mmCIF file of C-alpha atoms and ligand atoms in Angstrom:
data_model
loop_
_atom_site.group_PDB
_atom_site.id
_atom_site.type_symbol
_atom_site.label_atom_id
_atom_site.label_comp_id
_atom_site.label_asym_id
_atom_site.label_seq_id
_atom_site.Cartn_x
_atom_site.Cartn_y
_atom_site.Cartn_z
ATOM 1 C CA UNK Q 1 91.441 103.256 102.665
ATOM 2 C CA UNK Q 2 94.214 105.654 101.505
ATOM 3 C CA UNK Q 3 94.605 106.742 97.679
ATOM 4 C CA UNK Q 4 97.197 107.980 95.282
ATOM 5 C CA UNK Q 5 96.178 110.581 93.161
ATOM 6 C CA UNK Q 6 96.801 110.096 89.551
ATOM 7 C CA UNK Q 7 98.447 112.335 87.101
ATOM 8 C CA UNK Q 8 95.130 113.618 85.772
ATOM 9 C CA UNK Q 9 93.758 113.982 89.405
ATOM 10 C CA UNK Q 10 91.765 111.079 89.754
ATOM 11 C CA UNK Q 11 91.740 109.505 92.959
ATOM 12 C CA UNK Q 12 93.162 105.088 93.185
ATOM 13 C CA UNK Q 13 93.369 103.028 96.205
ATOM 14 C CA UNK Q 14 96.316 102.645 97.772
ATOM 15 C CA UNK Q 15 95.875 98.550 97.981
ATOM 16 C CA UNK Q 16 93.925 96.852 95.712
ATOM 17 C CA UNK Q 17 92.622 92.865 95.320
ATOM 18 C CA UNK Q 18 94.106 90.985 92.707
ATOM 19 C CA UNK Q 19 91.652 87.797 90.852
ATOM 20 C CA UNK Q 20 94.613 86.183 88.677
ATOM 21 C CA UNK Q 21 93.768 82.747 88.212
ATOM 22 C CA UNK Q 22 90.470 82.665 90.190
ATOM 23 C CA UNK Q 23 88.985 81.124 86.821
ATOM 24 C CA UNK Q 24 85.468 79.609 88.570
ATOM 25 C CA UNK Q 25 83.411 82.408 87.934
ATOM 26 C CA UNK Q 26 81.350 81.516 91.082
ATOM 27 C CA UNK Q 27 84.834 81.492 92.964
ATOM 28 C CA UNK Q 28 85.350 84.891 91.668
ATOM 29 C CA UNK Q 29 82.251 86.370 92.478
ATOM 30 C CA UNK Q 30 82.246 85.108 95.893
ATOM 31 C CA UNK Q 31 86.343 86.395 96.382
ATOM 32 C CA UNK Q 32 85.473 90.128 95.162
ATOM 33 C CA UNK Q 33 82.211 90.600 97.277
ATOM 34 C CA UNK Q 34 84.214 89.150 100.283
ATOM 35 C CA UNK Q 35 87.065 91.786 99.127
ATOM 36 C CA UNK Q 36 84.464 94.624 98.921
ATOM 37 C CA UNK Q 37 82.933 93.842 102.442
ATOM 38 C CA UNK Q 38 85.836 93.778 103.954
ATOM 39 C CA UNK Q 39 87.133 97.213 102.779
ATOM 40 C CA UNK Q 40 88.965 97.083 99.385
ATOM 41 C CA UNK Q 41 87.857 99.529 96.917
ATOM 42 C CA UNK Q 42 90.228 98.750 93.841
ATOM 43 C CA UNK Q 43 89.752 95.219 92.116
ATOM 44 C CA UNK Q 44 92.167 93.853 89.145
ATOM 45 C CA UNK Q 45 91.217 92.004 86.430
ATOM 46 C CA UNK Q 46 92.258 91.323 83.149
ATOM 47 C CA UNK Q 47 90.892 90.024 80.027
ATOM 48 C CA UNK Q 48 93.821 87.537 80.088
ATOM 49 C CA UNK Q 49 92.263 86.340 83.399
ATOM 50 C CA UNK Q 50 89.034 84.981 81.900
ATOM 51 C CA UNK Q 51 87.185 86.257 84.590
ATOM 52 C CA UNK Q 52 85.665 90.234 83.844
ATOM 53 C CA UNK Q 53 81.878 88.648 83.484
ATOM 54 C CA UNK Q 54 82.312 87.423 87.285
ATOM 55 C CA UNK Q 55 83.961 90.671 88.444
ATOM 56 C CA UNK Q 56 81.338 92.748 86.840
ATOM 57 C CA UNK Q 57 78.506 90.666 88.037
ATOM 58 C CA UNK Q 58 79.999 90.813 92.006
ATOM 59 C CA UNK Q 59 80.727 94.871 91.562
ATOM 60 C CA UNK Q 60 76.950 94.900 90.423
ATOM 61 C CA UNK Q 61 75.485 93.054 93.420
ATOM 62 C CA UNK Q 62 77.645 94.528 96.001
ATOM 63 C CA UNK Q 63 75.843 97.065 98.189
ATOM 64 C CA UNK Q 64 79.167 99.863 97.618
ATOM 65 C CA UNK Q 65 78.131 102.441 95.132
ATOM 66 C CA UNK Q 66 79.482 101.948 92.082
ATOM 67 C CA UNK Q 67 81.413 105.105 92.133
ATOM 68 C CA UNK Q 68 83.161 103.733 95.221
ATOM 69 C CA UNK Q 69 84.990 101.288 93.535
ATOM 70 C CA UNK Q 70 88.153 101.208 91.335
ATOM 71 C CA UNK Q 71 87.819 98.697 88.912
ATOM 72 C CA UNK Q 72 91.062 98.154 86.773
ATOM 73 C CA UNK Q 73 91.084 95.181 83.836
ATOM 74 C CA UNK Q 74 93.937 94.844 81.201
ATOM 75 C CA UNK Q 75 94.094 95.039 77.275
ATOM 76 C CA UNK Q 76 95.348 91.543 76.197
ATOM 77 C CA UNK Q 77 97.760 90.964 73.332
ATOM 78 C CA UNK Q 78 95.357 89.214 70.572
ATOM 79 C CA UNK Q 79 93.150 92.845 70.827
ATOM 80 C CA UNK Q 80 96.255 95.208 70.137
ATOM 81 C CA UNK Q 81 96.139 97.384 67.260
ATOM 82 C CA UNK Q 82 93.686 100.752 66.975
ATOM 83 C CA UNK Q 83 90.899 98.862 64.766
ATOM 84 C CA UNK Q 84 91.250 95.658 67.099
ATOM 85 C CA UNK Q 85 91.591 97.656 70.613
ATOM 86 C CA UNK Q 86 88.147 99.095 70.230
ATOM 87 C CA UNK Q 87 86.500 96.502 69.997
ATOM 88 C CA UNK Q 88 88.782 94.969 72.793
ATOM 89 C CA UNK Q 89 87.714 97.744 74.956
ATOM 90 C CA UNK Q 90 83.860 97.490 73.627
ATOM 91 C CA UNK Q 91 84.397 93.582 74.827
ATOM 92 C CA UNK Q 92 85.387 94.188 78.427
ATOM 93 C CA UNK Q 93 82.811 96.926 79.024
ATOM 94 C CA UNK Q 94 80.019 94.342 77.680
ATOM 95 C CA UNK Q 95 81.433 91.790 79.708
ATOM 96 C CA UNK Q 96 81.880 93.419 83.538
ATOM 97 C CA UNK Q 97 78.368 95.187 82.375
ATOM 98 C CA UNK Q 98 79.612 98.713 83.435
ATOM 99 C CA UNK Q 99 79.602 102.241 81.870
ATOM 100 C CA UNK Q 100 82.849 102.546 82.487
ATOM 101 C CA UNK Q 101 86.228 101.472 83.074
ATOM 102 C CA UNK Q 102 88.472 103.256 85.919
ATOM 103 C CA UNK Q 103 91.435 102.694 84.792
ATOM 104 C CA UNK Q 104 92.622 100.504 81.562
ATOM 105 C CA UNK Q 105 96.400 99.234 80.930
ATOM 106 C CA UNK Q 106 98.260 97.970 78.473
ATOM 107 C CA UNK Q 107 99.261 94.550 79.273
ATOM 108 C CA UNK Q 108 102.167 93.376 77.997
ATOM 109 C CA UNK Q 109 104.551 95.731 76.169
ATOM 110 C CA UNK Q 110 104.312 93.601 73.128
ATOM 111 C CA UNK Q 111 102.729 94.115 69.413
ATOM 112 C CA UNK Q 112 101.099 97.419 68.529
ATOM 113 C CA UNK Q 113 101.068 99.357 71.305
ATOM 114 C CA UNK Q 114 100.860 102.410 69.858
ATOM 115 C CA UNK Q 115 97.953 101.866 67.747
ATOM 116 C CA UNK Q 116 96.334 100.206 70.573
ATOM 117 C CA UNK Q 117 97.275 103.845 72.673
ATOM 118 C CA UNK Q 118 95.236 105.532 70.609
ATOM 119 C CA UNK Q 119 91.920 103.471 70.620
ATOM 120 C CA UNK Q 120 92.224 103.994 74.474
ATOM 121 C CA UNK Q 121 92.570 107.637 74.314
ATOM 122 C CA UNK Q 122 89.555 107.793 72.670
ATOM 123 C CA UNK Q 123 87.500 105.874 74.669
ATOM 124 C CA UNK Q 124 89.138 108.509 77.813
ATOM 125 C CA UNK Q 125 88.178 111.081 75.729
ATOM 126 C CA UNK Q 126 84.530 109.722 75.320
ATOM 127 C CA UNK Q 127 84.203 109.305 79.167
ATOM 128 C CA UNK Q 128 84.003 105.564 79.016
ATOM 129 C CA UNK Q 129 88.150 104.910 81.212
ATOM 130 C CA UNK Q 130 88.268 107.381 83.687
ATOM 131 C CA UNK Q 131 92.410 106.562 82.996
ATOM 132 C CA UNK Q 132 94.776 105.026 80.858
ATOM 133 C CA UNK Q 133 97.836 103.462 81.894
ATOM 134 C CA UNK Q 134 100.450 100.166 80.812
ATOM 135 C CA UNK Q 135 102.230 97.259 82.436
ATOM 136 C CA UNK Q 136 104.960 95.715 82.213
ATOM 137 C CA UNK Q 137 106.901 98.288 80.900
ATOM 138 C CA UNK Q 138 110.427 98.481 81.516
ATOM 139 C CA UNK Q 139 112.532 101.617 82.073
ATOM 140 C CA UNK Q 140 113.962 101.763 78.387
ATOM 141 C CA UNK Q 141 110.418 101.241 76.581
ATOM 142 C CA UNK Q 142 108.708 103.609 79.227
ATOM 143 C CA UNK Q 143 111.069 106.859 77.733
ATOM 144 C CA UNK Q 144 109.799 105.643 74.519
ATOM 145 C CA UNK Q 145 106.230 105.429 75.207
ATOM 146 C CA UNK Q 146 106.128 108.590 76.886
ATOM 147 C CA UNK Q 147 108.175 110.570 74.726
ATOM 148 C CA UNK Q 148 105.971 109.395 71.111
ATOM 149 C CA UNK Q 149 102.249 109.920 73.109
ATOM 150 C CA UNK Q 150 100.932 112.628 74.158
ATOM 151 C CA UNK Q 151 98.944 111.217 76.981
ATOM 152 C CA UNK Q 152 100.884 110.146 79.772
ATOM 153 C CA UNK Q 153 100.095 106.674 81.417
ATOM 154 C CA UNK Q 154 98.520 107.336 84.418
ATOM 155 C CA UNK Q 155 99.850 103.588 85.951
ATOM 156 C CA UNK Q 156 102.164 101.494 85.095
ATOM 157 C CA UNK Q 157 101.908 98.028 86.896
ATOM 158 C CA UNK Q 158 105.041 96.037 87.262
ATOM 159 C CA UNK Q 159 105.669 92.773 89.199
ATOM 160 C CA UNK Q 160 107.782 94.357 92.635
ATOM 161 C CA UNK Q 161 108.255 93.252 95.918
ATOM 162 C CA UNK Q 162 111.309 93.244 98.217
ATOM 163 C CA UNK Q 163 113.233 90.883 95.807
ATOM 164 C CA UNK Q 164 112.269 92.523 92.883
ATOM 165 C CA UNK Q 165 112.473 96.623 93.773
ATOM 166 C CA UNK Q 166 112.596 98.251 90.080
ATOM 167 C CA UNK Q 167 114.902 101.036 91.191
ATOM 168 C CA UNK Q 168 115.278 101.948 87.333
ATOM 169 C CA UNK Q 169 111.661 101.425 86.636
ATOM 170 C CA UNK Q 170 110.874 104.335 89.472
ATOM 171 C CA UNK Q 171 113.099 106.810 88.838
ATOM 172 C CA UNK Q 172 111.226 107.148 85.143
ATOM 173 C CA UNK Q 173 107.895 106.622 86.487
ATOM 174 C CA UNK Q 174 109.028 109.346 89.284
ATOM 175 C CA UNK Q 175 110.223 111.821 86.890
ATOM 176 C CA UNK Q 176 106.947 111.774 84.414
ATOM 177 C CA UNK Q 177 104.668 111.289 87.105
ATOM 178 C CA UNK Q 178 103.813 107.709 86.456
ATOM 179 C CA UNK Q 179 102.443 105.829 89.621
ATOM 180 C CA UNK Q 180 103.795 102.554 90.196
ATOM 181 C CA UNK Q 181 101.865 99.392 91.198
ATOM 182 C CA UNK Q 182 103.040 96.254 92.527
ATOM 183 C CA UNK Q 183 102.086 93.024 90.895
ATOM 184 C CA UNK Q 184 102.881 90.119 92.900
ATOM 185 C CA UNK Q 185 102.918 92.415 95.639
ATOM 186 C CA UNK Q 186 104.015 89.671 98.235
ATOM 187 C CA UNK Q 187 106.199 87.477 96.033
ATOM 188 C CA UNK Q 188 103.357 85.202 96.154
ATOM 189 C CA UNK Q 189 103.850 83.942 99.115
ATOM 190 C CA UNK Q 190 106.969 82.618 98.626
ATOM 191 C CA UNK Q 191 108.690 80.254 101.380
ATOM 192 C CA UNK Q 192 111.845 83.257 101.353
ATOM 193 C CA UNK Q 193 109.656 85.943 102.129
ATOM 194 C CA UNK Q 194 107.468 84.140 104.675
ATOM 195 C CA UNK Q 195 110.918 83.008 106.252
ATOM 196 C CA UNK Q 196 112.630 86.008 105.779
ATOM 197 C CA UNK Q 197 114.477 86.712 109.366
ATOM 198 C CA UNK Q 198 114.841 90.555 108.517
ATOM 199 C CA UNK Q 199 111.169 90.733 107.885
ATOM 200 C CA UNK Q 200 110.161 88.186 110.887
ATOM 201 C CA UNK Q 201 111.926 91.061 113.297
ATOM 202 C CA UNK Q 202 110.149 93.902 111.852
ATOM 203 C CA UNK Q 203 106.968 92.095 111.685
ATOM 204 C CA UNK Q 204 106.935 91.073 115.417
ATOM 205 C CA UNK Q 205 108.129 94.309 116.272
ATOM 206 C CA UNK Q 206 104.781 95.842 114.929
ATOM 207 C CA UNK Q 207 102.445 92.758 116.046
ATOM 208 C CA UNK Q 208 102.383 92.429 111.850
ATOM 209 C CA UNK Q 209 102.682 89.611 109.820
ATOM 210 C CA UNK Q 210 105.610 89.063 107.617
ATOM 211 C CA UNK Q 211 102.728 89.885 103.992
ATOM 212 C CA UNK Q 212 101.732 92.978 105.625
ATOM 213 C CA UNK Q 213 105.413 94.304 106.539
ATOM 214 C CA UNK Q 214 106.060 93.381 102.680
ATOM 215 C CA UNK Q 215 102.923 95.256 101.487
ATOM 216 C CA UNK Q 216 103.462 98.036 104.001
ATOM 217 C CA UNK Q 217 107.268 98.839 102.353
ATOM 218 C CA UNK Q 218 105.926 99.272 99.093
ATOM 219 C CA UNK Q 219 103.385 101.288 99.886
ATOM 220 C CA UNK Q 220 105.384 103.554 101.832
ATOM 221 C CA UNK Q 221 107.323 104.218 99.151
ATOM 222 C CA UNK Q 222 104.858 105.455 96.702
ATOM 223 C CA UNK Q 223 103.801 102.152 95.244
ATOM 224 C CA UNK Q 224 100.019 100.837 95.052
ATOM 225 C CA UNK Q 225 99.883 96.845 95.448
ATOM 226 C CA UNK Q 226 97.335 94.630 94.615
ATOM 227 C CA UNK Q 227 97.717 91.238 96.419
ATOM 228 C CA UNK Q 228 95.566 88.227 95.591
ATOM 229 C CA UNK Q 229 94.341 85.907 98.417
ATOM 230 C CA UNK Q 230 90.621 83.950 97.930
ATOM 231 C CA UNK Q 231 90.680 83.397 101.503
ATOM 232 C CA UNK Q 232 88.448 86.132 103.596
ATOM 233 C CA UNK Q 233 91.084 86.368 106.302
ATOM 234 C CA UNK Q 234 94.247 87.036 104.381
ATOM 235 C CA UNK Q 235 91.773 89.883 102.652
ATOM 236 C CA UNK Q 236 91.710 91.357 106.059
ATOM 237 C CA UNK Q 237 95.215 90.703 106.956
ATOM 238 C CA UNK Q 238 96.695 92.435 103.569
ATOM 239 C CA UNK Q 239 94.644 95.342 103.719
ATOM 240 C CA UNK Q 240 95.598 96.273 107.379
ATOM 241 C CA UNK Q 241 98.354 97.928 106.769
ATOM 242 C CA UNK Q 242 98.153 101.535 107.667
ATOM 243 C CA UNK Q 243 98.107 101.432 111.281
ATOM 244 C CA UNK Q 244 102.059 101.007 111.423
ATOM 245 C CA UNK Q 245 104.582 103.075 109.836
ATOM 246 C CA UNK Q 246 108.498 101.278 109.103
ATOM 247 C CA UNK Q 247 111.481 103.789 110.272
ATOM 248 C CA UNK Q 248 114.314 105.030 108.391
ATOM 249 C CA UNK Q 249 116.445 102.532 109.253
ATOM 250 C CA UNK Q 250 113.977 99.238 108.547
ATOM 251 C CA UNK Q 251 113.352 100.935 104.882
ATOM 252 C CA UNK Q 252 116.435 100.779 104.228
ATOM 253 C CA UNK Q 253 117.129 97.421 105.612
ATOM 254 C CA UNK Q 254 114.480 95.970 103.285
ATOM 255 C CA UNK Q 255 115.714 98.207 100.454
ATOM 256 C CA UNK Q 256 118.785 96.003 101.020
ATOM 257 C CA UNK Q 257 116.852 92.584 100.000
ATOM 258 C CA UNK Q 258 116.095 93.814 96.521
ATOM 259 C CA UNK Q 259 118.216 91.163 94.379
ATOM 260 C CA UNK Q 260 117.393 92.801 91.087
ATOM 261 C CA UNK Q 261 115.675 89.348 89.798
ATOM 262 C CA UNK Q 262 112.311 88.279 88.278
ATOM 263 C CA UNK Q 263 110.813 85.871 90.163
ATOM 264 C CA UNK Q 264 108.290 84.937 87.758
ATOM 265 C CA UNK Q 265 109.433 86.083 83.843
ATOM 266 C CA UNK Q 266 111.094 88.614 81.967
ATOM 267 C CA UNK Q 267 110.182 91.041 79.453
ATOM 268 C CA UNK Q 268 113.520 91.263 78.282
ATOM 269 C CA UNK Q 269 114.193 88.024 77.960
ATOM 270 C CA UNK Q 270 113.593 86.381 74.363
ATOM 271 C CA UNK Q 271 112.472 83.250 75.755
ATOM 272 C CA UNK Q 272 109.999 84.783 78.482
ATOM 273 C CA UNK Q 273 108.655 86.847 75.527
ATOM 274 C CA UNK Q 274 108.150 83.755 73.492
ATOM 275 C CA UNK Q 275 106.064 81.751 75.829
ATOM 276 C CA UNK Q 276 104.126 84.915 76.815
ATOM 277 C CA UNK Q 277 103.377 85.651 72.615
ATOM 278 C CA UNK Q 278 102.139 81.958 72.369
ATOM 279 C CA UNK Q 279 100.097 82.496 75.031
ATOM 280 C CA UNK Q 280 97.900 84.902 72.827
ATOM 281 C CA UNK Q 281 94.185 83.967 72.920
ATOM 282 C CA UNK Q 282 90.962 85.515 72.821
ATOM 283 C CA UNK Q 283 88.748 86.346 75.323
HETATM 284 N N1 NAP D 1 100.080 92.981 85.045
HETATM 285 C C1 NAP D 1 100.533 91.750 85.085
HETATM 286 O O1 NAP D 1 101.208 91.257 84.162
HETATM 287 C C2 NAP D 1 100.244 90.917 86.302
HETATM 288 C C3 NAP D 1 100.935 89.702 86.514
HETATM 289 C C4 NAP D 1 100.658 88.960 87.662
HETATM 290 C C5 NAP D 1 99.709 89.435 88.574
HETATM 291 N N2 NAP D 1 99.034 90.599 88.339
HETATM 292 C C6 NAP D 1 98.007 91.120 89.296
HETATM 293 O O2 NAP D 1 98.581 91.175 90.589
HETATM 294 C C7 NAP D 1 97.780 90.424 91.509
HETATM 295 C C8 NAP D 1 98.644 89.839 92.606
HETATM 296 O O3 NAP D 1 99.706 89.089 92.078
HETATM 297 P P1 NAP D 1 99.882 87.515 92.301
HETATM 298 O O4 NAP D 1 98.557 86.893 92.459
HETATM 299 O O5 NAP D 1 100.748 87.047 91.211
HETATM 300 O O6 NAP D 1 100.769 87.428 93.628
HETATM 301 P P2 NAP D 1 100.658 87.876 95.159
HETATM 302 O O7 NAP D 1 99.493 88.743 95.403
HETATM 303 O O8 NAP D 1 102.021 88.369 95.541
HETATM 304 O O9 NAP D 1 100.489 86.487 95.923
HETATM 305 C C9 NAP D 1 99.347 85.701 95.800
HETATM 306 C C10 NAP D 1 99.654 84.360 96.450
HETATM 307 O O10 NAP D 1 100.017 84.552 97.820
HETATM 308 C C11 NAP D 1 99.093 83.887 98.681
HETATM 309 N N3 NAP D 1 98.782 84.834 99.771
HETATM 310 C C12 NAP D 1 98.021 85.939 99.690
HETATM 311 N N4 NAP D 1 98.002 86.594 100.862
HETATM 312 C C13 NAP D 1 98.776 85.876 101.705
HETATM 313 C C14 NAP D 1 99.148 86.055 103.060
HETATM 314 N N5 NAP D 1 98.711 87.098 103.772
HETATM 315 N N6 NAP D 1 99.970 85.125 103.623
HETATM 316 C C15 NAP D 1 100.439 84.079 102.887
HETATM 317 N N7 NAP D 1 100.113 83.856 101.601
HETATM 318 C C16 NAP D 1 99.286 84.760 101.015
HETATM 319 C C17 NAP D 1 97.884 83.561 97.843
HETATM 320 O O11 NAP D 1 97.307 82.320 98.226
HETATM 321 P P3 NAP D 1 95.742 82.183 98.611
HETATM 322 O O12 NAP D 1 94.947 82.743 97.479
HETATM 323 O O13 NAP D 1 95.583 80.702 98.761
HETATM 324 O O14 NAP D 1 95.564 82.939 99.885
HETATM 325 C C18 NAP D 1 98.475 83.419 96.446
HETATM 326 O O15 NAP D 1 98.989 82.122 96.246
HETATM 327 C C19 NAP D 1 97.099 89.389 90.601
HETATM 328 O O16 NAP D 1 95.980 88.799 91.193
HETATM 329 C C20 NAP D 1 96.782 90.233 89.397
HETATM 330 O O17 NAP D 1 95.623 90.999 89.645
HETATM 331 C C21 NAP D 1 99.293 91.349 87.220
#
C-alpha cells in the first residue's frame, strides 16, 4: 500500500474500501475482513451508513494490528452542533468499540458546522481522532471553513471520478493543503465508464481493467479513493493499481472526460439539499 501524508503528518492509505449500503451487519463484517486480508488498510464508514458496530467488530477480529489500519466514519447531520457532536463522536467510538478514531469528517456541509468543528477539535486534542477533516464541501464553503477555523481539515471527501473531476474543488484543497478523496471513486460502476472506448484502450494497453485505469487516474493525481465492491475479487482488482503508471498524454486524455456533472446529487442544488435534510435520522 502507498499513503498520503496528511497536513499534520499523519500517514492515510492511498485506496481505501468503502461499506455504503452494506446494511447486514454480518455482510459487513464478512466484506471488511475480506478487504483487510486482501491488503486494504483504510475502511469508510459512516454513521449515516448504519453499519460502525459491524466495522468495529471485523477491525477487532482481524489479525492486522490495530494501528495498521485507517479507520475513517462520518459525523451525520442529526449530531451537528458542539453540545450534540460530542456525544455524536462519544456514539461512534462506543459503537466500532475502539480508542480511537483515525480520521473523522464532517458529512454534509449542512447545519452547524462550526459548532460541530469545535467538539471535534477537542476530541483531536484529547487523542481520541488522530484527524479531522469534512465532505462534501464545495470550493466556495471550503474558503469559508478554512478561513473562520483554525484547524485545517486534514480531508475533504468529495464524490470524483473521470466525469466528475472537481477542478475548482482542488485548486483550494491544493493551496491549503487539503487532501482530496474520491467518493464514488469508479462512478459506481456505471455502464459509461465500463464502456468507455478511451478507457477500454488504456486499460488493454496496461493488461488493466477499465475500474482500475479509473482508480489509477485519480490517484495519480493526488487523490485517495475509496471504492466499494462486497465481492472478494473486485477487492483485489481495485486495489491493484500501482504496478502501472498512465503517461502524459493518457492523463490528459482522461482529464478531457470530466463533464463537470454530479452523477449522483448536488450540494448546491436546493432540491438535492432538501431530500438530503429529510433524510436526517439518528443512529
Ligand atoms: N462522503 C459521502 O457523502 C459519500 C457518498 C457516497 C459514498 N461515499 C463513500 O465512498 C465509497 C464508494 O462510493 P460508492 O459506493 O458510491 O461508489 P463506487 O465505489 O464508485 O462504486 C461502487 C459500485 O461499483 C461496483 N463495483 C465495484 N468495483 C467494481 C469493479 N471493479 N468493476 C465493476 N463494478 C464494480 C459495486 O458493485 P459490487 O459491490 O456488487 O461489486 C458497487 O455497485 C462508499 O462505499 C462510501 O464509503 C461517501
Amino acid at each position: 500500500m502507498e499513503y498520503f501524508t496528511l497536513n499534520n503528518g499523519i500517514q492515510m492509505p492511498k485506496v481505501g474500501y468503502g461499506v455504503l449500503a452494506i446494511t447486514d451487519a454480518a455482510e459487513c463484517e464478512r466484506c471488511v475482513l475480506d478487504a483487510l486480508e486482501v491488503g486494504y488498510r483504510l475502511i469508510d464508514t459512516a454513521q449515516g451508513y448504519g453499519n460502525e458496530r459491524a466495522v468495529g467488530s471485523a477491525i477487532r477480529k482481524s489479525s492486522i494490528p490495530r494501528e495498521d489500519i485507517f479507520l475513517t466514519t462520518k459525523l451525520w447531520i442529526a449530531g451537528f452542533g458542539y453540545e450534540k457532536a460530542k456525544e455524536a463522536i462519544q456514539g461512534s467510538l462506543d459503537r466500532l468499540g475502539l480508542d480511537y478514531i483515525d480520521l473523522l469528517l464532517i458529512h454534509h456541509p449542512f447545519n452547524d458546522v462550526y459548532g460541530t468543528w469545535r467538539a471535534m477539535s477537542e476530541f483531536y486534542k484529547a487523542g481520541k481522532i488522530r484527524a479531522i477533516g469534512i465532505s462534501n464541501f464545495y470550493a466556495d464553503r471550503l474558503v469559508d471553513f478554512v478561513h473562520f477555523n483554525d484547524i485545517v481539515p486534514a480531508v475533504n471527501q468529495l464524490e470524483m471520478h473521470v466525469f466528475h473531476q472537481r477542478p475548482k474543488e482542488l485548486e483550494v484543497m491544493n493551496k491549503h493543503n487539503i487532501q482530496a478523496q474520491a467518493w464514488s471513486p469508479i462512478d459506481r460502476g456505471s455502464e459509461r465508464l465500463l464502456s468507455n472506448p478511451i478507457l477500454k484502450a488504456i486499460a488493454e494497453k496496461y493488461g488493466k481493467t477499465i475500474p482500475q485505469v479509473a482508480l489509477r487516474y485519480l490517484v495519480q493525481k493526488g487523490v485517495s479513493v475509496v471504492p466499494k465492491t462486497v465481492n472478494k475479487k473486485r477487492m483485489v482488482e481495485n486495489i491493484s493499481i500501482f504496478d502501472f503508471v498512465l503517461s502524459d498524454e493518457e492523463m490528459n486524455l482522461i482529464l478531457k472526460l470530466d463533464t463537470g456533472k454530479t452523477t449522483f446529487f448536488s450540494h448546491e442544488d436546493p432540491k438535492d439539499v432538501e431530500r438530503l435534510i429529510n433524510m436526517i435520522r439518528e443512529y
